[in-house]
mmCIF file of N, CA, C and O and ligand atoms in Angstrom:
data_model
loop_
_atom_site.group_PDB
_atom_site.id
_atom_site.type_symbol
_atom_site.label_atom_id
_atom_site.label_comp_id
_atom_site.label_asym_id
_atom_site.label_seq_id
_atom_site.Cartn_x
_atom_site.Cartn_y
_atom_site.Cartn_z
ATOM 1 N N MET A 29 17.618 -8.216 -21.427
ATOM 2 C CA MET A 29 16.259 -8.491 -20.948
ATOM 3 C C MET A 29 16.309 -9.494 -19.790
ATOM 4 O O MET A 29 17.054 -10.473 -19.865
ATOM 5 N N ASP A 30 15.531 -9.246 -18.755
ATOM 6 C CA ASP A 30 15.555 -10.166 -17.617
ATOM 7 C C ASP A 30 14.553 -11.312 -17.837
ATOM 8 O O ASP A 30 13.831 -11.334 -18.847
ATOM 9 N N PRO A 31 14.481 -12.296 -16.907
ATOM 10 C CA PRO A 31 13.593 -13.455 -17.123
ATOM 11 C C PRO A 31 12.117 -13.090 -17.245
ATOM 12 O O PRO A 31 11.321 -13.875 -17.770
ATOM 13 N N LYS A 32 11.723 -11.897 -16.778
ATOM 14 C CA LYS A 32 10.330 -11.467 -16.908
ATOM 15 C C LYS A 32 10.100 -10.619 -18.159
ATOM 16 O O LYS A 32 9.024 -10.057 -18.339
ATOM 17 N N GLY A 33 11.122 -10.506 -18.990
ATOM 18 C CA GLY A 33 10.979 -9.774 -20.242
ATOM 19 C C GLY A 33 11.179 -8.277 -20.109
ATOM 20 O O GLY A 33 10.891 -7.515 -21.029
ATOM 21 N N ARG A 34 11.690 -7.837 -18.958
ATOM 22 C CA ARG A 34 11.866 -6.397 -18.737
ATOM 23 C C ARG A 34 13.231 -5.943 -19.250
ATOM 24 O O ARG A 34 14.208 -6.683 -19.147
ATOM 25 N N THR A 35 13.245 -4.725 -19.761
ATOM 26 C CA THR A 35 14.506 -4.188 -20.265
ATOM 27 C C THR A 35 15.043 -3.062 -19.394
ATOM 28 O O THR A 35 16.170 -2.617 -19.584
ATOM 29 N N GLU A 36 14.203 -2.572 -18.447
ATOM 30 C CA GLU A 36 14.639 -1.511 -17.538
ATOM 31 C C GLU A 36 14.119 -1.811 -16.151
ATOM 32 O O GLU A 36 13.042 -2.391 -16.015
ATOM 33 N N PRO A 37 14.827 -1.370 -15.116
ATOM 34 C CA PRO A 37 14.315 -1.558 -13.757
ATOM 35 C C PRO A 37 13.220 -0.548 -13.451
ATOM 36 O O PRO A 37 13.153 0.527 -14.046
ATOM 37 N N GLY A 38 12.344 -0.920 -12.521
ATOM 38 C CA GLY A 38 11.347 0.038 -12.033
ATOM 39 C C GLY A 38 9.932 -0.340 -12.395
ATOM 40 O O GLY A 38 9.681 -1.286 -13.159
ATOM 41 N N TYR A 39 8.991 0.415 -11.808
ATOM 42 C CA TYR A 39 7.553 0.190 -11.981
ATOM 43 C C TYR A 39 6.880 1.528 -12.239
ATOM 44 O O TYR A 39 7.343 2.567 -11.781
ATOM 45 N N ARG A 40 5.751 1.491 -12.926
ATOM 46 C CA ARG A 40 5.009 2.734 -13.171
ATOM 47 C C ARG A 40 4.528 3.322 -11.850
ATOM 48 O O ARG A 40 4.560 4.524 -11.632
ATOM 49 N N MET A 41 4.066 2.467 -10.932
ATOM 50 C CA MET A 41 3.671 2.890 -9.590
ATOM 51 C C MET A 41 4.136 1.817 -8.607
ATOM 52 O O MET A 41 4.194 0.635 -8.964
ATOM 53 N N HIS A 42 4.403 2.248 -7.392
ATOM 54 C CA HIS A 42 4.980 1.329 -6.403
ATOM 55 C C HIS A 42 4.323 1.617 -5.057
ATOM 56 O O HIS A 42 4.419 2.732 -4.538
ATOM 57 N N ALA A 43 3.626 0.622 -4.522
ATOM 58 C CA ALA A 43 2.906 0.786 -3.248
ATOM 59 C C ALA A 43 3.609 0.006 -2.149
ATOM 60 O O ALA A 43 3.964 -1.162 -2.338
ATOM 61 N N PHE A 44 3.792 0.664 -1.029
ATOM 62 C CA PHE A 44 4.381 0.025 0.151
ATOM 63 C C PHE A 44 3.350 0.038 1.268
ATOM 64 O O PHE A 44 2.754 1.088 1.566
ATOM 65 N N ILE A 45 3.153 -1.112 1.882
ATOM 66 C CA ILE A 45 2.234 -1.234 3.017
ATOM 67 C C ILE A 45 3.059 -1.696 4.209
ATOM 68 O O ILE A 45 3.816 -2.674 4.118
ATOM 69 N N CYS A 46 2.885 -1.003 5.305
ATOM 70 C CA CYS A 46 3.688 -1.322 6.487
ATOM 71 C C CYS A 46 3.394 -2.734 6.992
ATOM 72 O O CYS A 46 2.242 -3.095 7.222
ATOM 73 N N GLY A 47 4.460 -3.499 7.167
ATOM 74 C CA GLY A 47 4.324 -4.843 7.712
ATOM 75 C C GLY A 47 5.072 -4.987 9.028
ATOM 76 O O GLY A 47 5.475 -6.080 9.395
ATOM 77 N N HIS A 48 5.208 -3.862 9.716
ATOM 78 C CA HIS A 48 5.984 -3.880 10.964
ATOM 79 C C HIS A 48 5.121 -4.367 12.127
ATOM 80 O O HIS A 48 3.926 -4.090 12.182
ATOM 81 N N SER A 49 5.783 -5.072 13.045
ATOM 82 C CA SER A 49 5.068 -5.487 14.256
ATOM 83 C C SER A 49 5.899 -5.123 15.484
ATOM 84 O O SER A 49 7.133 -5.058 15.421
ATOM 85 N N ARG A 50 5.185 -4.850 16.555
ATOM 86 C CA ARG A 50 5.826 -4.539 17.838
ATOM 87 C C ARG A 50 5.245 -5.465 18.893
ATOM 88 O O ARG A 50 4.141 -5.990 18.731
ATOM 89 N N PRO A 51 5.949 -5.591 20.000
ATOM 90 C CA PRO A 51 5.439 -6.445 21.079
ATOM 91 C C PRO A 51 4.115 -5.912 21.616
ATOM 92 O O PRO A 51 3.852 -4.702 21.577
ATOM 93 N N GLU A 52 3.306 -6.824 22.100
ATOM 94 C CA GLU A 52 2.018 -6.455 22.688
ATOM 95 C C GLU A 52 2.223 -5.407 23.783
ATOM 96 O O GLU A 52 3.161 -5.506 24.577
ATOM 97 N N GLY A 53 1.362 -4.412 23.788
ATOM 98 C CA GLY A 53 1.433 -3.382 24.817
ATOM 99 C C GLY A 53 2.362 -2.236 24.486
ATOM 100 O O GLY A 53 2.507 -1.309 25.272
ATOM 101 N N SER A 54 3.001 -2.265 23.307
ATOM 102 C CA SER A 54 3.899 -1.163 22.963
ATOM 103 C C SER A 54 3.098 0.126 22.814
ATOM 104 O O SER A 54 1.921 0.108 22.423
ATOM 105 N N VAL A 55 3.725 1.236 23.112
ATOM 106 C CA VAL A 55 3.029 2.523 23.153
ATOM 107 C C VAL A 55 2.469 2.914 21.785
ATOM 108 O O VAL A 55 1.333 3.373 21.673
ATOM 109 N N ARG A 56 3.246 2.732 20.745
ATOM 110 C CA ARG A 56 2.816 3.202 19.421
ATOM 111 C C ARG A 56 1.915 2.210 18.690
ATOM 112 O O ARG A 56 1.287 2.563 17.702
ATOM 113 N N GLY A 57 1.861 0.985 19.155
ATOM 114 C CA GLY A 57 1.113 -0.027 18.417
ATOM 115 C C GLY A 57 1.808 -0.327 17.102
ATOM 116 O O GLY A 57 2.931 0.120 16.866
ATOM 117 N N CYS A 58 1.168 -1.075 16.240
ATOM 118 C CA CYS A 58 1.797 -1.404 14.960
ATOM 119 C C CYS A 58 0.733 -1.792 13.935
ATOM 120 O O CYS A 58 -0.399 -2.146 14.279
ATOM 121 N N CYS A 59 1.139 -1.718 12.680
ATOM 122 C CA CYS A 59 0.190 -1.950 11.585
ATOM 123 C C CYS A 59 -0.210 -3.420 11.457
ATOM 124 O O CYS A 59 -1.328 -3.713 11.039
ATOM 125 N N THR A 60 0.681 -4.344 11.797
ATOM 126 C CA THR A 60 0.291 -5.751 11.668
ATOM 127 C C THR A 60 -0.838 -6.094 12.642
ATOM 128 O O THR A 60 -1.654 -6.961 12.340
ATOM 129 N N ASP A 61 -0.898 -5.403 13.767
ATOM 130 C CA ASP A 61 -2.022 -5.621 14.691
ATOM 131 C C ASP A 61 -3.330 -5.098 14.100
ATOM 132 O O ASP A 61 -4.405 -5.397 14.619
ATOM 133 N N LYS A 62 -3.234 -4.284 13.053
ATOM 134 C CA LYS A 62 -4.423 -3.748 12.374
ATOM 135 C C LYS A 62 -4.590 -4.432 11.011
ATOM 136 O O LYS A 62 -5.129 -3.845 10.081
ATOM 137 N N ASN A 63 -4.069 -5.651 10.910
ATOM 138 C CA ASN A 63 -4.331 -6.505 9.753
ATOM 139 C C ASN A 63 -3.614 -6.054 8.479
ATOM 140 O O ASN A 63 -4.055 -6.358 7.360
ATOM 141 N N SER A 64 -2.503 -5.345 8.611
ATOM 142 C CA SER A 64 -1.870 -4.778 7.414
ATOM 143 C C SER A 64 -1.381 -5.832 6.424
ATOM 144 O O SER A 64 -1.429 -5.601 5.207
ATOM 145 N N LEU A 65 -0.912 -6.965 6.911
ATOM 146 C CA LEU A 65 -0.364 -7.951 5.962
ATOM 147 C C LEU A 65 -1.465 -8.604 5.125
ATOM 148 O O LEU A 65 -1.292 -8.818 3.922
ATOM 149 N N ASP A 66 -2.610 -8.893 5.739
ATOM 150 C CA ASP A 66 -3.738 -9.413 4.953
ATOM 151 C C ASP A 66 -4.225 -8.363 3.957
ATOM 152 O O ASP A 66 -4.552 -8.690 2.810
ATOM 153 N N LEU A 67 -4.285 -7.120 4.392
ATOM 154 C CA LEU A 67 -4.718 -6.042 3.492
ATOM 155 C C LEU A 67 -3.739 -5.896 2.331
ATOM 156 O O LEU A 67 -4.150 -5.706 1.178
ATOM 157 N N MET A 68 -2.449 -6.008 2.617
ATOM 158 C CA MET A 68 -1.438 -5.929 1.561
ATOM 159 C C MET A 68 -1.644 -7.052 0.553
ATOM 160 O O MET A 68 -1.616 -6.820 -0.660
ATOM 161 N N ARG A 69 -1.899 -8.264 1.045
ATOM 162 C CA ARG A 69 -2.122 -9.398 0.127
ATOM 163 C C ARG A 69 -3.367 -9.169 -0.731
ATOM 164 O O ARG A 69 -3.361 -9.423 -1.933
ATOM 165 N N GLN A 70 -4.449 -8.701 -0.110
ATOM 166 C CA GLN A 70 -5.677 -8.425 -0.872
ATOM 167 C C GLN A 70 -5.419 -7.374 -1.950
ATOM 168 O O GLN A 70 -5.894 -7.502 -3.078
ATOM 169 N N PHE A 71 -4.701 -6.328 -1.594
ATOM 170 C CA PHE A 71 -4.377 -5.250 -2.524
ATOM 171 C C PHE A 71 -3.539 -5.806 -3.687
ATOM 172 O O PHE A 71 -3.838 -5.564 -4.868
ATOM 173 N N LYS A 72 -2.546 -6.594 -3.361
ATOM 174 C CA LYS A 72 -1.670 -7.167 -4.386
ATOM 175 C C LYS A 72 -2.460 -8.089 -5.322
ATOM 176 O O LYS A 72 -2.359 -7.989 -6.554
ATOM 177 N N ILE A 73 -3.257 -8.976 -4.749
ATOM 178 C CA ILE A 73 -4.031 -9.919 -5.566
ATOM 179 C C ILE A 73 -5.035 -9.172 -6.434
ATOM 180 O O ILE A 73 -5.187 -9.462 -7.623
ATOM 181 N N SER A 74 -5.724 -8.193 -5.868
ATOM 182 C CA SER A 74 -6.712 -7.417 -6.640
ATOM 183 C C SER A 74 -6.057 -6.705 -7.810
ATOM 184 O O SER A 74 -6.621 -6.633 -8.904
ATOM 185 N N THR A 75 -4.864 -6.185 -7.582
ATOM 186 C CA THR A 75 -4.153 -5.481 -8.655
ATOM 187 C C THR A 75 -3.830 -6.457 -9.792
ATOM 188 O O THR A 75 -4.060 -6.159 -10.967
ATOM 189 N N ARG A 76 -3.344 -7.628 -9.429
ATOM 190 C CA ARG A 76 -3.034 -8.642 -10.453
ATOM 191 C C ARG A 76 -4.292 -9.090 -11.182
ATOM 192 O O ARG A 76 -4.292 -9.259 -12.403
ATOM 193 N N GLU A 77 -5.363 -9.320 -10.416
ATOM 194 C CA GLU A 77 -6.617 -9.782 -11.036
ATOM 195 C C GLU A 77 -7.180 -8.774 -12.030
ATOM 196 O O GLU A 77 -7.875 -9.148 -12.964
ATOM 197 N N LYS A 78 -6.882 -7.500 -11.806
ATOM 198 C CA LYS A 78 -7.335 -6.459 -12.742
ATOM 199 C C LYS A 78 -6.376 -6.306 -13.918
ATOM 200 O O LYS A 78 -6.564 -5.434 -14.769
ATOM 201 N N GLY A 79 -5.314 -7.124 -13.941
ATOM 202 C CA GLY A 79 -4.384 -7.093 -15.064
ATOM 203 C C GLY A 79 -3.431 -5.915 -15.040
ATOM 204 O O GLY A 79 -2.870 -5.553 -16.080
ATOM 205 N N ILE A 80 -3.248 -5.334 -13.873
ATOM 206 C CA ILE A 80 -2.333 -4.192 -13.747
ATOM 207 C C ILE A 80 -0.965 -4.772 -13.399
ATOM 208 O O ILE A 80 -0.678 -5.069 -12.245
ATOM 209 N N LEU A 81 -0.145 -4.934 -14.414
ATOM 210 C CA LEU A 81 1.082 -5.695 -14.232
ATOM 211 C C LEU A 81 2.345 -4.842 -14.211
ATOM 212 O O LEU A 81 3.433 -5.358 -13.974
ATOM 213 N N ASP A 82 2.201 -3.539 -14.443
ATOM 214 C CA ASP A 82 3.390 -2.685 -14.470
ATOM 215 C C ASP A 82 3.552 -1.903 -13.167
ATOM 216 O O ASP A 82 4.133 -0.821 -13.139
ATOM 217 N N VAL A 83 2.976 -2.441 -12.093
ATOM 218 C CA VAL A 83 3.083 -1.819 -10.770
ATOM 219 C C VAL A 83 3.574 -2.877 -9.788
ATOM 220 O O VAL A 83 3.593 -4.070 -10.101
ATOM 221 N N ARG A 84 3.936 -2.423 -8.605
ATOM 222 C CA ARG A 84 4.327 -3.379 -7.562
ATOM 223 C C ARG A 84 3.679 -2.973 -6.250
ATOM 224 O O ARG A 84 3.652 -1.786 -5.903
ATOM 225 N N VAL A 85 3.147 -3.982 -5.553
ATOM 226 C CA VAL A 85 2.545 -3.791 -4.229
ATOM 227 C C VAL A 85 3.314 -4.693 -3.280
ATOM 228 O O VAL A 85 3.400 -5.906 -3.513
ATOM 229 N N GLN A 86 3.895 -4.124 -2.234
ATOM 230 C CA GLN A 86 4.699 -4.947 -1.334
ATOM 231 C C GLN A 86 4.707 -4.385 0.071
ATOM 232 O O GLN A 86 4.348 -3.225 0.286
ATOM 233 N N LYS A 87 5.117 -5.234 1.003
ATOM 234 C CA LYS A 87 5.202 -4.765 2.381
ATOM 235 C C LYS A 87 6.492 -3.988 2.587
ATOM 236 O O LYS A 87 7.463 -4.164 1.853
ATOM 237 N N SER A 88 6.453 -3.147 3.590
ATOM 238 C CA SER A 88 7.643 -2.383 3.964
ATOM 239 C C SER A 88 7.879 -2.558 5.455
ATOM 240 O O SER A 88 7.066 -3.173 6.158
ATOM 241 N N GLY A 89 8.946 -1.986 5.920
ATOM 242 C CA GLY A 89 9.148 -1.829 7.351
ATOM 243 C C GLY A 89 8.284 -0.695 7.860
ATOM 244 O O GLY A 89 7.435 -0.158 7.126
ATOM 245 N N CYS A 90 8.517 -0.309 9.098
ATOM 246 C CA CYS A 90 7.716 0.763 9.703
ATOM 247 C C CYS A 90 7.844 2.046 8.890
ATOM 248 O O CYS A 90 8.940 2.491 8.579
ATOM 249 N N LEU A 91 6.690 2.625 8.547
ATOM 250 C CA LEU A 91 6.660 3.876 7.792
ATOM 251 C C LEU A 91 6.566 5.082 8.719
ATOM 252 O O LEU A 91 6.475 6.222 8.283
ATOM 253 N N ASP A 92 6.521 4.830 10.016
ATOM 254 C CA ASP A 92 6.632 5.846 11.079
ATOM 255 C C ASP A 92 5.404 6.756 11.227
ATOM 256 O O ASP A 92 5.526 7.865 11.739
ATOM 257 N N PHE A 93 4.272 6.301 10.753
ATOM 258 C CA PHE A 93 3.003 6.972 11.072
ATOM 259 C C PHE A 93 2.079 5.929 11.711
ATOM 260 O O PHE A 93 0.913 5.787 11.354
ATOM 261 N N CYS A 94 2.661 5.215 12.640
ATOM 262 C CA CYS A 94 2.072 4.004 13.230
ATOM 263 C C CYS A 94 0.672 4.233 13.789
ATOM 264 O O CYS A 94 -0.225 3.404 13.577
ATOM 265 N N GLU A 95 0.485 5.320 14.496
ATOM 266 C CA GLU A 95 -0.790 5.546 15.181
ATOM 267 C C GLU A 95 -1.952 5.706 14.201
ATOM 268 O O GLU A 95 -3.106 5.443 14.542
ATOM 269 N N ALA A 96 -1.662 6.147 12.981
ATOM 270 C CA ALA A 96 -2.709 6.393 11.982
ATOM 271 C C ALA A 96 -2.909 5.209 11.041
ATOM 272 O O ALA A 96 -3.749 5.255 10.157
ATOM 273 N N GLY A 97 -2.148 4.151 11.236
ATOM 274 C CA GLY A 97 -2.166 3.025 10.310
ATOM 275 C C GLY A 97 -3.426 2.191 10.379
ATOM 276 O O GLY A 97 -4.322 2.486 11.161
ATOM 277 N N PRO A 98 -3.444 1.149 9.560
ATOM 278 C CA PRO A 98 -2.332 0.633 8.769
ATOM 279 C C PRO A 98 -1.986 1.543 7.588
ATOM 280 O O PRO A 98 -2.867 1.976 6.858
ATOM 281 N N THR A 99 -0.704 1.807 7.429
ATOM 282 C CA THR A 99 -0.268 2.819 6.474
ATOM 283 C C THR A 99 0.143 2.221 5.126
ATOM 284 O O THR A 99 0.640 1.099 5.047
ATOM 285 N N CYS A 100 -0.052 3.063 4.114
ATOM 286 C CA CYS A 100 0.302 2.700 2.738
ATOM 287 C C CYS A 100 0.783 3.971 2.058
ATOM 288 O O CYS A 100 0.138 5.020 2.191
ATOM 289 N N VAL A 101 1.896 3.900 1.355
ATOM 290 C CA VAL A 101 2.362 5.040 0.560
ATOM 291 C C VAL A 101 2.594 4.551 -0.857
ATOM 292 O O VAL A 101 3.076 3.442 -1.074
ATOM 293 N N ILE A 102 2.161 5.376 -1.805
ATOM 294 C CA ILE A 102 2.254 4.993 -3.216
ATOM 295 C C ILE A 102 3.091 6.029 -3.963
ATOM 296 O O ILE A 102 2.803 7.229 -3.907
ATOM 297 N N TYR A 103 4.116 5.536 -4.651
ATOM 298 C CA TYR A 103 4.984 6.384 -5.468
ATOM 299 C C TYR A 103 4.712 6.123 -6.940
ATOM 300 O O TYR A 103 4.204 5.058 -7.266
ATOM 301 N N PRO A 104 4.966 7.075 -7.839
ATOM 302 C CA PRO A 104 5.847 8.219 -7.653
ATOM 303 C C PRO A 104 5.190 9.442 -7.020
ATOM 304 O O PRO A 104 5.896 10.395 -6.691
ATOM 305 N N SER A 105 3.877 9.438 -6.843
ATOM 306 C CA SER A 105 3.241 10.652 -6.326
ATOM 307 C C SER A 105 3.543 10.871 -4.855
ATOM 308 O O SER A 105 3.501 12.003 -4.362
ATOM 309 N N GLY A 106 3.811 9.790 -4.110
ATOM 310 C CA GLY A 106 4.088 9.930 -2.687
ATOM 311 C C GLY A 106 2.841 10.223 -1.877
ATOM 312 O O GLY A 106 2.916 10.911 -0.858
ATOM 313 N N ASP A 107 1.700 9.706 -2.306
ATOM 314 C CA ASP A 107 0.458 9.881 -1.555
ATOM 315 C C ASP A 107 0.360 8.810 -0.471
ATOM 316 O O ASP A 107 0.655 7.637 -0.725
ATOM 317 N N TRP A 108 -0.116 9.245 0.691
ATOM 318 C CA TRP A 108 -0.213 8.351 1.849
ATOM 319 C C TRP A 108 -1.675 8.022 2.127
ATOM 320 O O TRP A 108 -2.543 8.906 2.089
ATOM 321 N N PHE A 109 -1.915 6.761 2.485
ATOM 322 C CA PHE A 109 -3.279 6.292 2.739
ATOM 323 C C PHE A 109 -3.325 5.472 4.019
ATOM 324 O O PHE A 109 -2.334 4.863 4.430
ATOM 325 N N GLN A 110 -4.537 5.416 4.591
ATOM 326 C CA GLN A 110 -4.823 4.371 5.568
ATOM 327 C C GLN A 110 -5.505 3.271 4.764
ATOM 328 O O GLN A 110 -6.587 3.493 4.194
ATOM 329 N N ILE A 111 -4.877 2.117 4.710
ATOM 330 C CA ILE A 111 -5.447 1.030 3.919
ATOM 331 C C ILE A 111 -6.443 0.245 4.765
ATOM 332 O O ILE A 111 -6.170 -0.098 5.922
ATOM 333 N N THR A 112 -7.615 0.012 4.171
ATOM 334 C CA THR A 112 -8.683 -0.766 4.802
ATOM 335 C C THR A 112 -9.277 -1.657 3.710
ATOM 336 O O THR A 112 -9.015 -1.439 2.516
ATOM 337 N N GLU A 113 -10.112 -2.620 4.111
ATOM 338 C CA GLU A 113 -10.772 -3.443 3.089
ATOM 339 C C GLU A 113 -11.589 -2.570 2.149
ATOM 340 O O GLU A 113 -11.612 -2.786 0.943
ATOM 341 N N GLU A 114 -12.260 -1.589 2.719
ATOM 342 C CA GLU A 114 -13.105 -0.688 1.927
ATOM 343 C C GLU A 114 -12.284 0.134 0.935
ATOM 344 O O GLU A 114 -12.749 0.432 -0.163
ATOM 345 N N SER A 115 -11.067 0.491 1.299
ATOM 346 C CA SER A 115 -10.262 1.363 0.434
ATOM 347 C C SER A 115 -9.619 0.618 -0.737
ATOM 348 O O SER A 115 -9.230 1.251 -1.728
ATOM 349 N N ILE A 116 -9.488 -0.686 -0.639
ATOM 350 C CA ILE A 116 -8.699 -1.424 -1.636
ATOM 351 C C ILE A 116 -9.213 -1.237 -3.072
ATOM 352 O O ILE A 116 -8.409 -0.948 -3.968
ATOM 353 N N PRO A 117 -10.514 -1.338 -3.359
ATOM 354 C CA PRO A 117 -10.940 -1.131 -4.758
ATOM 355 C C PRO A 117 -10.529 0.248 -5.299
ATOM 356 O O PRO A 117 -10.111 0.361 -6.463
ATOM 357 N N SER A 118 -10.604 1.266 -4.475
ATOM 358 C CA SER A 118 -10.206 2.604 -4.921
ATOM 359 C C SER A 118 -8.696 2.697 -5.103
ATOM 360 O O SER A 118 -8.211 3.367 -6.035
ATOM 361 N N LEU A 119 -7.955 2.044 -4.233
ATOM 362 C CA LEU A 119 -6.497 2.053 -4.384
ATOM 363 C C LEU A 119 -6.087 1.304 -5.652
ATOM 364 O O LEU A 119 -5.160 1.718 -6.363
ATOM 365 N N VAL A 120 -6.778 0.215 -5.954
ATOM 366 C CA VAL A 120 -6.494 -0.533 -7.187
ATOM 367 C C VAL A 120 -6.779 0.359 -8.395
ATOM 368 O O VAL A 120 -5.986 0.407 -9.348
ATOM 369 N N GLU A 121 -7.880 1.068 -8.383
ATOM 370 C CA GLU A 121 -8.200 1.975 -9.494
ATOM 371 C C GLU A 121 -7.145 3.059 -9.636
ATOM 372 O O GLU A 121 -6.784 3.453 -10.747
ATOM 373 N N PHE A 122 -6.662 3.555 -8.502
ATOM 374 C CA PHE A 122 -5.577 4.547 -8.523
ATOM 375 C C PHE A 122 -4.340 3.945 -9.188
ATOM 376 O O PHE A 122 -3.683 4.607 -10.008
ATOM 377 N N MET A 123 -4.037 2.696 -8.890
ATOM 378 C CA MET A 123 -2.876 2.022 -9.495
ATOM 379 C C MET A 123 -3.091 1.778 -10.988
ATOM 380 O O MET A 123 -2.133 1.643 -11.743
ATOM 381 N N ARG A 124 -4.325 1.726 -11.409
ATOM 382 C CA ARG A 124 -4.628 1.566 -12.832
ATOM 383 C C ARG A 124 -4.446 2.892 -13.581
ATOM 384 O O ARG A 124 -4.339 2.934 -14.800
ATOM 385 N N GLY A 125 -4.427 3.985 -12.807
ATOM 386 C CA GLY A 125 -4.299 5.294 -13.425
ATOM 387 C C GLY A 125 -5.503 6.172 -13.156
ATOM 388 O O GLY A 125 -5.636 7.254 -13.732
ATOM 389 N N GLY A 126 -6.387 5.705 -12.279
ATOM 390 C CA GLY A 126 -7.582 6.454 -11.932
ATOM 391 C C GLY A 126 -7.298 7.592 -10.972
ATOM 392 O O GLY A 126 -6.149 7.864 -10.621
ATOM 393 N N LYS A 127 -8.383 8.210 -10.526
ATOM 394 C CA LYS A 127 -8.210 9.407 -9.697
ATOM 395 C C LYS A 127 -7.750 9.057 -8.287
ATOM 396 O O LYS A 127 -7.973 7.946 -7.800
ATOM 397 N N LEU A 128 -7.141 10.057 -7.681
ATOM 398 C CA LEU A 128 -6.658 9.915 -6.305
ATOM 399 C C LEU A 128 -7.842 9.685 -5.369
ATOM 400 O O LEU A 128 -8.768 10.498 -5.342
ATOM 401 N N PRO A 129 -7.850 8.590 -4.610
ATOM 402 C CA PRO A 129 -8.948 8.358 -3.671
ATOM 403 C C PRO A 129 -8.754 9.182 -2.389
ATOM 404 O O PRO A 129 -8.266 8.680 -1.370
ATOM 405 N N GLU A 130 -9.131 10.446 -2.500
ATOM 406 C CA GLU A 130 -8.840 11.401 -1.422
ATOM 407 C C GLU A 130 -9.468 11.005 -0.093
ATOM 408 O O GLU A 130 -8.949 11.349 0.971
ATOM 409 N N GLN A 131 -10.596 10.299 -0.167
ATOM 410 C CA GLN A 131 -11.278 9.942 1.075
ATOM 411 C C GLN A 131 -10.469 8.982 1.937
ATOM 412 O O GLN A 131 -10.772 8.826 3.122
ATOM 413 N N TYR A 132 -9.444 8.368 1.356
ATOM 414 C CA TYR A 132 -8.636 7.409 2.130
ATOM 415 C C TYR A 132 -7.239 7.935 2.437
ATOM 416 O O TYR A 132 -6.388 7.180 2.922
ATOM 417 N N LEU A 133 -7.005 9.216 2.133
ATOM 418 C CA LEU A 133 -5.691 9.785 2.470
ATOM 419 C C LEU A 133 -5.467 9.688 3.974
ATOM 420 O O LEU A 133 -6.409 9.834 4.774
ATOM 421 N N LEU A 134 -4.234 9.474 4.360
ATOM 422 C CA LEU A 134 -3.896 9.282 5.766
ATOM 423 C C LEU A 134 -4.132 10.569 6.544
ATOM 424 O O LEU A 134 -3.627 11.631 6.160
ATOM 425 N N ASP A 135 -4.869 10.464 7.617
ATOM 426 C CA ASP A 135 -5.154 11.612 8.482
ATOM 427 C C ASP A 135 -4.416 11.379 9.795
ATOM 428 O O ASP A 135 -4.852 10.571 10.619
ATOM 429 N N ILE A 136 -3.316 12.098 9.987
ATOM 430 C CA ILE A 136 -2.524 11.859 11.195
ATOM 431 C C ILE A 136 -3.030 12.662 12.382
ATOM 432 O O ILE A 136 -2.503 12.533 13.473
ATOM 433 N N LYS A 137 -4.074 13.478 12.152
ATOM 434 C CA LYS A 137 -4.644 14.247 13.264
ATOM 435 C C LYS A 137 -5.778 13.498 13.947
ATOM 436 O O LYS A 137 -6.253 13.913 14.992
ATOM 437 N N ALA A 138 -6.235 12.402 13.304
ATOM 438 C CA ALA A 138 -7.391 11.681 13.837
ATOM 439 C C ALA A 138 -7.059 10.981 15.146
ATOM 440 O O ALA A 138 -5.949 10.660 15.427
HETATM 441 S S1 LIG B 202 4.149 0.142 12.558
HETATM 442 FE FE1 LIG B 202 3.250 0.699 10.652
HETATM 443 S S2 LIG B 202 3.855 2.728 10.315
HETATM 444 FE FE2 LIG B 202 4.915 2.093 12.099
#
């Protein structure tokens, strides 16, 4: 058993939010310029406040859908989202085991 009382590695669900940044004026832009790190913190705190402790929310490197960001991917389902302040309550519910918040799925054609 590890110091957190876990006997196996892993999480029921695992969310990654892009925390990549690029220099000003870069062609693709980046998620940190769209507030991704603050959104990641809000998502993480909200998940903890709801008592959802068997999941993990963390930043990642570039997820390579930069133009459609700020991007978020949640496993094991592998669903992709554009994370916004408005989307966070629905994403938290999804992490609790609720329905897929389809309205926030990442649209790379937009
Ligand atoms: S900078 Fe966020 S997906 Fe590339």
